[in-house]
Tab-separated table of C-alpha atoms and ligand atoms in Angstrom:
chain	number	residue	atom	x	y	z
A	1	UNK	CA	146.344	125.666	122.063
A	2	UNK	CA	143.308	126.703	120.042
A	3	UNK	CA	143.385	123.543	117.910
A	4	UNK	CA	143.733	121.397	121.053
A	5	UNK	CA	140.829	123.147	122.811
A	6	UNK	CA	138.546	123.025	119.770
A	7	UNK	CA	139.539	119.399	119.159
A	8	UNK	CA	138.770	118.496	122.791
A	9	UNK	CA	135.388	120.257	122.728
A	10	UNK	CA	134.170	118.605	119.537
A	11	UNK	CA	135.594	115.178	120.368
A	12	UNK	CA	133.727	115.240	123.688
A	13	UNK	CA	130.526	116.427	121.967
A	14	UNK	CA	130.662	113.711	119.278
A	15	UNK	CA	131.411	111.001	121.860
A	16	UNK	CA	128.344	112.253	123.755
A	17	UNK	CA	126.195	111.916	120.601
A	18	UNK	CA	127.730	108.560	119.736
A	19	UNK	CA	129.319	109.661	116.445
A	20	UNK	CA	132.642	107.758	116.663
A	21	UNK	CA	133.795	108.737	113.146
A	22	UNK	CA	133.439	112.456	113.834
A	23	UNK	CA	134.923	112.033	117.340
A	24	UNK	CA	137.987	110.294	115.856
A	25	UNK	CA	138.343	113.032	113.236
A	26	UNK	CA	138.439	115.733	115.919
A	27	UNK	CA	140.750	113.676	118.119
A	28	UNK	CA	143.107	114.012	115.143
A	29	UNK	CA	142.903	117.772	115.662
A	30	UNK	CA	144.063	117.324	119.270
A	31	UNK	CA	147.007	115.216	118.099
A	32	UNK	CA	147.795	117.835	115.481
A	33	UNK	CA	147.728	120.620	118.122
A	34	UNK	CA	150.102	118.600	120.318
A	35	UNK	CA	152.450	118.045	117.349
A	36	UNK	CA	152.458	121.792	116.632
A	37	UNK	CA	153.172	122.563	120.287
A	38	UNK	CA	156.033	120.067	120.301
A	39	UNK	CA	157.574	121.612	117.161
A	40	UNK	CA	157.228	125.113	118.631
A	41	UNK	CA	158.760	123.930	121.915
A	42	UNK	CA	161.736	122.627	119.928
A	43	UNK	CA	162.092	126.049	118.316
A	44	UNK	CA	161.117	124.700	114.882
A	45	UNK	CA	158.689	127.549	114.271
A	46	UNK	CA	158.964	127.583	110.487
A	47	UNK	CA	158.167	123.869	110.347
A	48	UNK	CA	155.240	124.347	112.738
A	49	UNK	CA	153.884	127.266	110.697
A	50	UNK	CA	154.205	125.361	107.418
A	51	UNK	CA	152.486	122.310	108.869
A	52	UNK	CA	149.649	124.458	110.251
A	53	UNK	CA	149.362	126.375	106.970
A	54	UNK	CA	149.007	123.142	104.986
A	55	UNK	CA	146.940	121.051	107.384
A	56	UNK	CA	144.398	123.513	108.800
A	57	UNK	CA	142.760	124.552	105.484
A	58	UNK	CA	142.508	120.870	104.538
A	59	UNK	CA	141.050	119.925	107.912
A	60	UNK	CA	138.475	122.717	107.774
A	61	UNK	CA	137.497	121.700	104.221
A	62	UNK	CA	137.048	118.050	105.244
A	63	UNK	CA	135.108	119.119	108.378
A	64	UNK	CA	132.784	121.218	106.198
A	65	UNK	CA	132.194	118.220	103.907
A	66	UNK	CA	131.213	116.090	106.925
A	67	UNK	CA	129.309	118.876	108.678
A	68	UNK	CA	125.891	117.166	108.483
A	69	UNK	CA	123.551	119.736	109.969
A	70	UNK	CA	119.842	118.891	110.413
A	71	UNK	CA	117.237	120.690	108.269
A	72	UNK	CA	116.752	124.300	109.285
A	73	UNK	CA	120.240	124.648	110.795
A	74	UNK	CA	122.991	126.236	108.740
A	75	UNK	CA	126.588	125.175	108.471
A	76	UNK	CA	129.171	127.340	110.337
A	77	UNK	CA	132.444	125.367	110.238
A	78	UNK	CA	133.604	127.376	107.198
A	79	UNK	CA	133.961	130.554	109.312
A	80	UNK	CA	137.254	129.113	110.638
A	81	UNK	CA	138.654	129.631	107.118
A	82	UNK	CA	138.734	133.413	107.719
A	83	UNK	CA	141.180	133.334	110.647
A	84	UNK	CA	143.401	130.802	108.857
A	85	UNK	CA	143.427	132.940	105.677
A	86	UNK	CA	144.342	136.105	107.570
A	87	UNK	CA	146.803	134.391	109.945
A	88	UNK	CA	148.385	132.497	107.034
A	89	UNK	CA	148.853	135.637	104.976
A	90	UNK	CA	150.384	137.369	108.006
A	91	UNK	CA	152.764	134.550	108.930
A	92	UNK	CA	153.861	133.865	105.351
A	93	UNK	CA	153.857	137.466	104.105
A	94	UNK	CA	157.571	137.235	103.399
A	95	UNK	CA	157.378	133.671	102.103
A	96	UNK	CA	156.761	132.065	98.731
A	97	UNK	CA	153.746	132.653	96.528
A	98	UNK	CA	151.990	129.421	97.509
A	99	UNK	CA	151.780	130.068	101.243
A	100	UNK	CA	151.366	133.821	100.879
A	101	UNK	CA	148.627	133.955	98.229
A	102	UNK	CA	147.419	130.493	97.165
A	103	UNK	CA	146.703	129.133	100.649
A	104	UNK	CA	144.760	132.233	101.859
A	105	UNK	CA	142.901	132.334	98.511
A	106	UNK	CA	142.008	128.644	98.941
A	107	UNK	CA	140.610	129.470	102.413
A	108	UNK	CA	138.539	132.415	101.145
A	109	UNK	CA	137.158	130.380	98.239
A	110	UNK	CA	136.351	127.596	100.734
A	111	UNK	CA	134.534	130.101	102.948
A	112	UNK	CA	132.416	131.389	100.051
A	113	UNK	CA	131.589	127.923	98.653
A	114	UNK	CA	130.700	126.276	101.974
A	115	UNK	CA	128.686	129.340	103.093
A	116	UNK	CA	126.514	129.361	99.969
A	117	UNK	CA	126.099	125.686	99.098
A	118	UNK	CA	125.221	122.504	100.927
A	119	UNK	CA	127.999	120.602	99.186
A	120	UNK	CA	129.241	117.645	101.295
A	121	UNK	CA	128.767	113.993	102.244
A	122	UNK	CA	125.193	113.765	103.459
A	123	UNK	CA	124.942	110.816	105.791
A	124	UNK	CA	121.880	110.657	108.037
A	125	UNK	CA	123.907	108.628	110.573
A	126	UNK	CA	126.205	111.593	111.148
A	127	UNK	CA	123.472	114.168	111.774
A	128	UNK	CA	123.294	115.282	115.405
A	129	UNK	CA	120.068	116.431	117.118
A	130	UNK	CA	118.851	119.904	116.081
A	131	UNK	CA	119.269	121.502	119.550
A	132	UNK	CA	122.848	120.287	119.770
A	133	UNK	CA	123.522	121.400	116.195
A	134	UNK	CA	122.232	124.900	117.067
A	135	UNK	CA	124.678	125.050	119.984
A	136	UNK	CA	127.389	123.807	117.590
A	137	UNK	CA	126.689	126.670	115.188
A	138	UNK	CA	127.026	129.190	118.028
A	139	UNK	CA	130.192	127.491	119.269
A	140	UNK	CA	131.730	127.504	115.779
A	141	UNK	CA	130.835	131.133	115.151
A	142	UNK	CA	132.143	132.312	118.522
A	143	UNK	CA	135.390	130.315	118.390
A	144	UNK	CA	135.999	131.455	114.794
A	145	UNK	CA	135.465	135.084	115.866
A	146	UNK	CA	137.831	134.552	118.831
A	147	UNK	CA	140.432	133.169	116.394
A	148	UNK	CA	140.040	136.246	114.170
A	149	UNK	CA	140.440	138.603	117.136
A	150	UNK	CA	143.467	136.594	118.288
A	151	UNK	CA	145.114	136.924	114.860
A	152	UNK	CA	144.406	140.667	114.715
A	153	UNK	CA	145.823	141.166	118.239
A	154	UNK	CA	148.992	139.268	117.268
A	155	UNK	CA	149.310	141.281	114.046
A	156	UNK	CA	148.944	144.488	116.019
A	157	UNK	CA	151.488	143.432	118.662
A	158	UNK	CA	153.925	142.466	115.898
A	159	UNK	CA	153.433	145.824	114.193
A	160	UNK	CA	154.101	147.695	117.462
A	161	UNK	CA	157.254	145.669	118.141
A	162	UNK	CA	158.517	146.296	114.620
A	163	UNK	CA	157.792	150.020	114.895
A	164	UNK	CA	159.599	150.141	118.247
A	165	UNK	CA	162.579	148.157	116.857
A	166	UNK	CA	162.722	150.444	113.831
A	167	UNK	CA	162.910	153.545	116.053
A	168	UNK	CA	165.510	151.905	118.299
A	169	UNK	CA	167.619	150.875	115.284
A	170	UNK	CA	167.563	154.433	113.931
A	171	UNK	CA	168.686	155.697	117.349
A	172	UNK	CA	171.425	153.050	117.470
A	173	UNK	CA	172.697	154.110	114.036
A	174	UNK	CA	172.701	157.775	115.092
A	175	UNK	CA	174.384	157.055	118.459
A	176	UNK	CA	176.858	154.522	117.078
A	177	UNK	CA	175.588	151.797	119.426
A	178	UNK	CA	176.295	148.810	117.177
A	179	UNK	CA	179.467	146.877	117.833
A	180	UNK	CA	181.464	144.341	115.894
A	181	UNK	CA	182.605	141.079	117.370
A	182	UNK	CA	185.169	138.883	115.722
A	183	UNK	CA	185.011	135.120	115.584
A	184	UNK	CA	188.422	133.539	114.879
A	185	UNK	CA	188.907	131.352	111.815
A	186	UNK	CA	191.538	128.692	112.367
A	187	UNK	CA	193.597	126.704	109.869
A	188	UNK	CA	194.700	123.104	110.096
A	189	UNK	CA	197.963	124.068	111.754
A	190	UNK	CA	196.025	125.791	114.514
A	191	UNK	CA	196.856	129.321	113.401
A	192	UNK	CA	194.290	132.119	113.419
A	193	UNK	CA	194.026	133.097	109.751
A	194	UNK	CA	191.253	135.645	110.073
A	195	UNK	CA	187.912	136.443	111.620
A	196	UNK	CA	184.282	136.781	110.721
A	197	UNK	CA	182.929	140.174	111.767
A	198	UNK	CA	179.528	139.746	113.414
A	199	UNK	CA	177.392	142.664	114.415
A	200	UNK	CA	176.084	142.930	117.964
A	201	UNK	CA	173.682	145.398	119.485
A	202	UNK	CA	173.922	145.958	123.212
A	203	UNK	CA	170.703	147.756	124.115
A	204	UNK	CA	170.072	149.413	127.486
A	205	UNK	CA	166.566	147.939	127.892
A	206	UNK	CA	166.395	145.063	125.411
A	207	UNK	CA	169.748	143.565	126.449
A	208	UNK	CA	172.014	142.143	123.791
A	209	UNK	CA	169.835	141.962	120.667
A	210	UNK	CA	171.072	139.117	118.411
A	211	UNK	CA	171.448	139.885	114.675
A	212	UNK	CA	168.709	137.413	113.710
A	213	UNK	CA	166.273	139.638	115.643
A	214	UNK	CA	167.050	142.884	113.827
A	215	UNK	CA	168.862	142.171	110.521
A	216	UNK	CA	165.710	140.818	108.755
A	217	UNK	CA	163.734	143.886	109.884
A	218	UNK	CA	166.588	146.204	108.832
A	219	UNK	CA	166.466	144.468	105.436
A	220	UNK	CA	162.771	145.211	105.088
A	221	UNK	CA	162.997	148.831	106.135
A	222	UNK	CA	166.149	149.601	104.161
A	223	UNK	CA	168.140	150.375	107.338
A	224	UNK	CA	170.453	147.531	106.372
A	225	UNK	CA	172.182	149.897	103.939
A	226	UNK	CA	173.528	152.338	106.579
A	227	UNK	CA	174.100	149.428	108.997
A	228	UNK	CA	175.920	147.363	106.355
A	229	UNK	CA	178.064	150.330	105.354
A	230	UNK	CA	178.972	150.920	108.997
A	231	UNK	CA	179.940	147.234	109.379
A	232	UNK	CA	182.135	147.453	106.274
A	233	UNK	CA	183.796	150.681	107.413
A	234	UNK	CA	184.414	149.297	110.917
A	235	UNK	CA	185.784	146.007	109.547
A	236	UNK	CA	188.073	147.818	107.089
A	237	UNK	CA	189.307	150.131	109.854
A	238	UNK	CA	190.149	147.031	111.903
A	239	UNK	CA	191.877	145.419	108.925
A	240	UNK	CA	193.945	148.580	108.470
A	241	UNK	CA	195.051	148.367	112.124
A	242	UNK	CA	195.946	144.710	111.721
A	243	UNK	CA	197.855	145.402	108.509
A	244	UNK	CA	199.957	147.957	110.347
A	245	UNK	CA	201.307	145.294	112.762
A	246	UNK	CA	203.610	142.506	111.604
A	247	UNK	CA	201.963	139.904	113.917
A	248	UNK	CA	198.471	140.558	112.553
A	249	UNK	CA	199.270	141.533	108.974
A	250	UNK	CA	198.184	138.136	107.614
A	251	UNK	CA	194.643	138.275	109.075
A	252	UNK	CA	191.557	138.497	106.876
A	253	UNK	CA	188.066	139.699	107.798
A	254	UNK	CA	184.826	138.233	106.479
A	255	UNK	CA	181.807	140.548	106.422
A	256	UNK	CA	178.206	139.395	105.951
A	257	UNK	CA	176.285	141.080	103.158
A	258	UNK	CA	172.488	141.063	103.131
A	259	UNK	CA	170.444	140.461	100.002
A	260	UNK	CA	168.882	143.932	99.933
A	261	UNK	CA	172.239	145.543	100.630
A	262	UNK	CA	173.746	143.642	97.691
A	263	UNK	CA	170.824	144.677	95.466
A	264	UNK	CA	171.479	148.412	95.971
A	265	UNK	CA	172.430	149.925	92.601
A	266	UNK	CA	175.494	151.618	94.128
A	267	UNK	CA	176.662	148.569	96.120
A	268	UNK	CA	179.846	148.027	94.078
A	269	UNK	CA	180.698	151.703	94.189
A	270	UNK	CA	180.175	152.121	97.929
A	271	UNK	CA	182.147	148.948	98.813
A	272	UNK	CA	185.050	149.960	96.540
A	273	UNK	CA	184.997	153.447	98.029
A	274	UNK	CA	185.096	152.172	101.629
A	275	UNK	CA	187.938	149.759	100.801
A	276	UNK	CA	189.880	152.418	98.888
A	277	UNK	CA	189.537	155.024	101.643
A	278	UNK	CA	190.626	152.561	104.336
A	279	UNK	CA	193.750	151.740	102.363
A	280	UNK	CA	193.560	147.994	103.140
A	281	UNK	CA	194.637	145.250	100.760
A	282	UNK	CA	191.296	144.259	99.178
A	283	UNK	CA	192.189	140.551	99.146
A	284	UNK	CA	192.103	140.622	102.977
A	285	UNK	CA	188.397	141.344	102.785
A	286	UNK	CA	185.907	138.547	102.241
A	287	UNK	CA	182.261	139.297	101.560
A	288	UNK	CA	179.801	136.586	102.596
A	289	UNK	CA	176.679	136.022	100.520
A	290	UNK	CA	174.009	133.368	100.933
A	291	UNK	CA	172.590	131.064	98.274
A	292	UNK	CA	169.239	132.871	98.232
A	293	UNK	CA	170.924	135.776	96.457
A	294	UNK	CA	171.792	133.575	93.502
A	295	UNK	CA	168.242	132.699	92.617
A	296	UNK	CA	167.260	135.599	90.403
A	297	UNK	CA	169.026	138.195	88.291
A	298	UNK	CA	171.971	135.894	87.733
A	299	UNK	CA	173.695	138.152	85.169
A	300	UNK	CA	173.468	141.273	87.333
A	301	UNK	CA	174.692	139.315	90.371
A	302	UNK	CA	177.672	137.883	88.490
A	303	UNK	CA	178.510	141.348	87.092
A	304	UNK	CA	178.526	142.918	90.573
A	305	UNK	CA	180.577	140.071	92.014
A	306	UNK	CA	183.084	140.278	89.149
A	307	UNK	CA	183.461	144.041	89.568
A	308	UNK	CA	184.487	143.631	93.219
A	309	UNK	CA	186.530	140.523	92.521
A	310	UNK	CA	188.467	142.600	89.967
A	311	UNK	CA	189.763	144.857	92.727
A	312	UNK	CA	190.776	141.814	94.787
A	313	UNK	CA	187.830	141.247	97.146
A	314	UNK	CA	187.046	137.577	97.789
A	315	UNK	CA	183.497	136.222	97.719
A	316	UNK	CA	182.490	133.625	100.239
A	317	UNK	CA	179.294	131.582	100.082
A	318	UNK	CA	177.813	131.487	103.608
A	319	UNK	CA	175.567	128.747	105.025
A	320	UNK	CA	176.277	126.517	102.027
A	321	UNK	CA	173.888	123.595	101.777
A	322	UNK	CA	170.886	125.261	103.393
A	323	UNK	CA	169.496	126.928	100.267
A	324	UNK	CA	167.826	125.447	97.247
A	325	UNK	CA	170.384	126.277	94.596
A	326	UNK	CA	172.210	123.508	92.794
A	327	UNK	CA	175.891	122.759	92.939
A	328	UNK	CA	176.214	124.633	89.638
A	329	UNK	CA	176.234	127.804	91.771
A	330	UNK	CA	179.807	126.901	92.630
A	331	UNK	CA	181.005	127.259	89.063
A	332	UNK	CA	178.583	129.917	87.813
A	333	UNK	CA	179.542	132.583	90.350
A	334	UNK	CA	183.024	134.037	90.960
A	335	UNK	CA	183.428	132.566	94.440
A	336	UNK	CA	186.681	132.155	96.314
A	337	UNK	CA	185.392	130.321	99.384
A	338	UNK	CA	182.445	128.306	100.596
A	339	UNK	CA	181.353	127.963	104.200
A	340	UNK	CA	179.802	124.625	105.074
A	341	UNK	CA	176.735	125.407	107.140
A	342	UNK	CA	176.627	124.628	110.850
A	343	UNK	CA	173.688	122.256	110.386
A	344	UNK	CA	175.883	119.901	108.316
A	345	UNK	CA	178.724	120.088	110.808
A	346	UNK	CA	176.334	119.488	113.725
A	347	UNK	CA	174.769	116.376	112.205
A	348	UNK	CA	177.689	114.964	110.241
A	349	UNK	CA	178.607	112.393	112.899
A	350	UNK	CA	175.059	111.155	113.433
A	351	UNK	CA	173.574	111.505	109.960
A	352	UNK	CA	175.281	109.426	107.286
A	353	UNK	CA	173.771	111.313	104.353
A	354	UNK	CA	174.944	114.655	105.799
A	355	UNK	CA	178.418	113.179	105.966
A	356	UNK	CA	178.243	112.070	102.324
A	357	UNK	CA	177.039	115.517	101.216
A	358	UNK	CA	179.759	117.246	103.246
A	359	UNK	CA	182.439	115.011	101.716
A	360	UNK	CA	181.078	115.665	98.224
A	361	UNK	CA	181.045	119.441	98.810
A	362	UNK	CA	184.634	119.421	100.063
A	363	UNK	CA	185.802	117.290	97.142
A	364	UNK	CA	183.991	119.392	94.553
A	365	UNK	CA	185.261	122.622	96.093
A	366	UNK	CA	188.795	121.261	95.946
A	367	UNK	CA	188.385	120.460	92.237
A	368	UNK	CA	187.003	123.948	91.591
A	369	UNK	CA	189.871	125.533	93.525
A	370	UNK	CA	187.573	126.942	96.167
A	371	UNK	CA	188.668	127.308	99.762
A	372	UNK	CA	186.377	125.507	102.207
A	373	UNK	CA	185.685	126.579	105.778
A	374	UNK	CA	183.421	124.727	108.187
A	375	UNK	CA	181.351	126.827	110.558
A	376	UNK	CA	179.804	125.812	113.841
A	377	UNK	CA	182.601	123.406	114.813
A	378	UNK	CA	181.826	122.596	118.416
A	379	UNK	CA	183.484	119.290	119.196
A	380	UNK	CA	186.834	117.628	118.700
A	381	UNK	CA	185.101	114.744	116.927
A	382	UNK	CA	183.621	117.126	114.357
A	383	UNK	CA	187.018	118.762	113.885
A	384	UNK	CA	188.721	115.385	113.389
A	385	UNK	CA	186.139	114.255	110.873
A	386	UNK	CA	186.326	117.538	108.945
A	387	UNK	CA	190.086	117.270	108.819
A	388	UNK	CA	189.861	113.685	107.569
A	389	UNK	CA	187.512	114.760	104.765
A	390	UNK	CA	189.932	117.451	103.626
A	391	UNK	CA	188.477	120.617	105.158
A	392	UNK	CA	191.361	122.839	106.206
A	393	UNK	CA	189.792	125.893	107.873
A	394	UNK	CA	187.372	126.019	110.781
A	395	UNK	CA	185.256	128.406	112.805
A	396	UNK	CA	183.196	127.576	115.850
A	397	UNK	CA	182.736	127.549	119.587
A	398	UNK	CA	185.360	124.779	119.911
A	399	UNK	CA	187.946	127.478	119.280
A	400	UNK	CA	186.128	130.589	120.389
A	401	UNK	CA	182.778	132.396	120.324
A	402	UNK	CA	182.679	135.822	118.632
A	403	UNK	CA	184.867	138.168	120.735
A	404	UNK	CA	185.086	141.906	121.200
A	405	UNK	CA	188.281	143.347	119.797
A	406	UNK	CA	190.173	143.316	123.118
A	407	UNK	CA	189.333	139.690	123.769
A	408	UNK	CA	190.241	138.873	120.175
A	409	UNK	CA	193.644	140.471	120.751
A	410	UNK	CA	194.093	138.279	123.844
A	411	UNK	CA	193.043	135.255	121.824
A	412	UNK	CA	195.755	136.024	119.276
A	413	UNK	CA	198.494	136.396	121.870
A	414	UNK	CA	197.196	134.786	125.035
A	415	UNK	CA	198.843	135.277	128.395
A	416	UNK	CA	199.959	131.896	129.718
A	417	UNK	CA	197.587	132.018	132.718
A	418	UNK	CA	194.526	132.506	130.486
A	419	UNK	CA	195.001	129.632	128.139
A	420	UNK	CA	194.731	125.960	127.993
A	421	UNK	CA	196.527	124.337	125.067
A	422	UNK	CA	194.189	122.435	122.834
A	423	UNK	CA	196.712	119.668	122.585
A	424	UNK	CA	194.035	117.009	122.522
A	425	UNK	CA	192.453	118.752	119.505
A	426	UNK	CA	195.617	118.989	117.526
A	427	UNK	CA	196.595	117.169	114.370
A	428	UNK	CA	199.528	114.761	114.417
A	429	UNK	CA	202.078	117.580	114.583
A	430	UNK	CA	200.677	119.912	117.199
A	431	UNK	CA	200.727	123.610	116.450
A	432	UNK	CA	201.782	125.688	119.449
A	433	UNK	CA	199.210	128.455	119.170
A	434	UNK	CA	195.929	126.566	118.931
A	435	UNK	CA	194.264	127.609	122.148
A	436	UNK	CA	190.936	128.053	123.858
A	437	UNK	CA	190.082	130.953	126.120
A	438	UNK	CA	188.955	129.928	129.583
B	501	C2E	P1	176.394	133.606	110.018
B	501	C2E	O1	177.039	134.589	109.103
B	501	C2E	O2	176.213	132.235	109.501
B	501	C2E	O3	177.250	133.633	111.352
B	501	C2E	C1	177.485	132.543	112.160
B	501	C2E	C2	176.600	132.562	113.376
B	501	C2E	O4	176.795	131.348	114.071
B	501	C2E	C3	176.935	133.675	114.380
B	501	C2E	O5	175.728	134.004	115.047
B	501	C2E	C4	177.865	132.949	115.330
B	501	C2E	O6	177.920	133.521	116.622
B	501	C2E	C5	177.240	131.595	115.384
B	501	C2E	N1	178.220	130.557	115.712
B	501	C2E	C6	179.553	130.585	115.533
B	501	C2E	N2	180.131	129.433	115.954
B	501	C2E	C7	179.134	128.651	116.387
B	501	C2E	C8	179.081	127.324	116.948
B	501	C2E	O7	180.084	126.641	117.119
B	501	C2E	N3	177.846	126.834	117.261
B	501	C2E	C9	176.726	127.564	117.077
B	501	C2E	N4	175.558	127.009	117.427
B	501	C2E	N5	176.711	128.817	116.567
B	501	C2E	C10	177.913	129.348	116.226
B	501	C2E	P2	175.242	135.493	115.199
B	501	C2E	O8	176.356	136.423	115.558
B	501	C2E	O9	174.043	135.461	116.081
B	501	C2E	O10	174.804	135.865	113.713
B	501	C2E	C11	173.720	135.248	113.100
B	501	C2E	C12	173.570	135.668	111.664
B	501	C2E	O11	173.271	137.065	111.565
B	501	C2E	C13	174.835	135.496	110.859
B	501	C2E	O12	174.955	134.150	110.472
B	501	C2E	C14	174.587	136.431	109.689
B	501	C2E	O13	173.763	135.829	108.740
B	501	C2E	C15	173.812	137.549	110.357
B	501	C2E	N6	174.745	138.661	110.626
B	501	C2E	C16	175.614	138.818	111.653
B	501	C2E	N7	176.298	139.969	111.521
B	501	C2E	C17	175.853	140.540	110.359
B	501	C2E	C18	176.200	141.753	109.669
B	501	C2E	O14	177.072	142.530	110.044
B	501	C2E	N8	175.510	142.003	108.496
B	501	C2E	C19	174.566	141.140	108.023
B	501	C2E	N9	173.957	141.457	106.875
B	501	C2E	N10	174.240	140.014	108.640
B	501	C2E	C20	174.872	139.707	109.796
B	502	MG	MG1	178.466	134.638	107.926
B	503	MG	MG1	176.870	131.006	108.319
């Protein structure tokens, strides 16, 4: 909104003073603001933030170079650098070094240089009348100050929300408010072979808080350790119940493990202890890691994974294909399963290169003796294509969303009135128990 408004104001002013080059340049800012708005509307906030973080410092620098003020008037465009530096640091504080440090540093250096020098392209044709330039200086200073205040207000609001969420999470841990939901994992014959345990947080005032809203914060504050241990204990207790019944004895449970939870020095010990105390067969437990955990400390990571693999626990690589690691991850780490990320499954029918990558992953996994499961399977077409490419296990809304334990029980042994056979989804020899819940 701010870029659009500033772009509109300056474009109008430069049209008024018959400076078409400068007007066109600022019209670009309007287009850029619209593009950002469109990305944000689509929910692509990371893309929007990256684009803004890369484009805005460049645009301000170029604007400073073309800021041809008349004699006696000083340049003020560089003040915009301050809000971008602060906002950039805030938005990318958990990101990579470039966006977190280099980009804000570039902005601050730009501010200092353009404030203290007259460096730029001096073209008499671009100079606007002194009275208008004076107004421009005021406008630039005031809008830049408004931007700074805006950033500080957002930072403050974010801090309050995080503090509130932190308190609420501590209360939820103390009161035992978190719940586990189980999303069925289905094999090619249509049988439920296990479930992924997904945490959910029903909150009296905030409603159902999705994990993406609180897990990253719990990671930062360290609360992920008690939360993660609770998830493991609850999942193992469920496994123990399933193991006690002949109809559910075969089921496995996959549990998500966060990076900071995995990095705890006593991670191996606490997982082994929970598994040992629950008495479950360790090979029924799968621990899901993401590629980002394989980036540094490779030896320590492999050692931890091997220690838990030695007692029978299976490692699964979640969201495979979304990270930056190479395929060598598949042979360097003691994995038992990979989960093809939902984004590949979603686009595989429309995006040829996604299809090629998915096929290659499935083939490579087969050669490395890794089990492959596709997540986010939503349509019969996706299921058919995955089956054709050799993927044998699936998870997704096509079969079922994550369910509370009672609903999961019903899913396993549905009453006839509640089910609709998925006969149209079945392979050539239909399996009798592949069902969807109505
Ligand atoms: P994930 O491990 O990749 O889990 C899959 C997510 O995709 C779940 O979202 C699930 O509800 C959703 N999903 C399943 N099938 C479909 C489908 O067909 N289409 C679409 N669009 N989505 C589908 P959820 O429960 O919101 O969890 C999000 C993420 O939060 C998880 O991604 C996982 O990274 C994290 N998470 C969940 N529970 C835990 C936990 O206990 N511990 C940790 N550390 N992280 C957790
Ligand atoms: Mg997962
Ligand atoms: Mg996943």
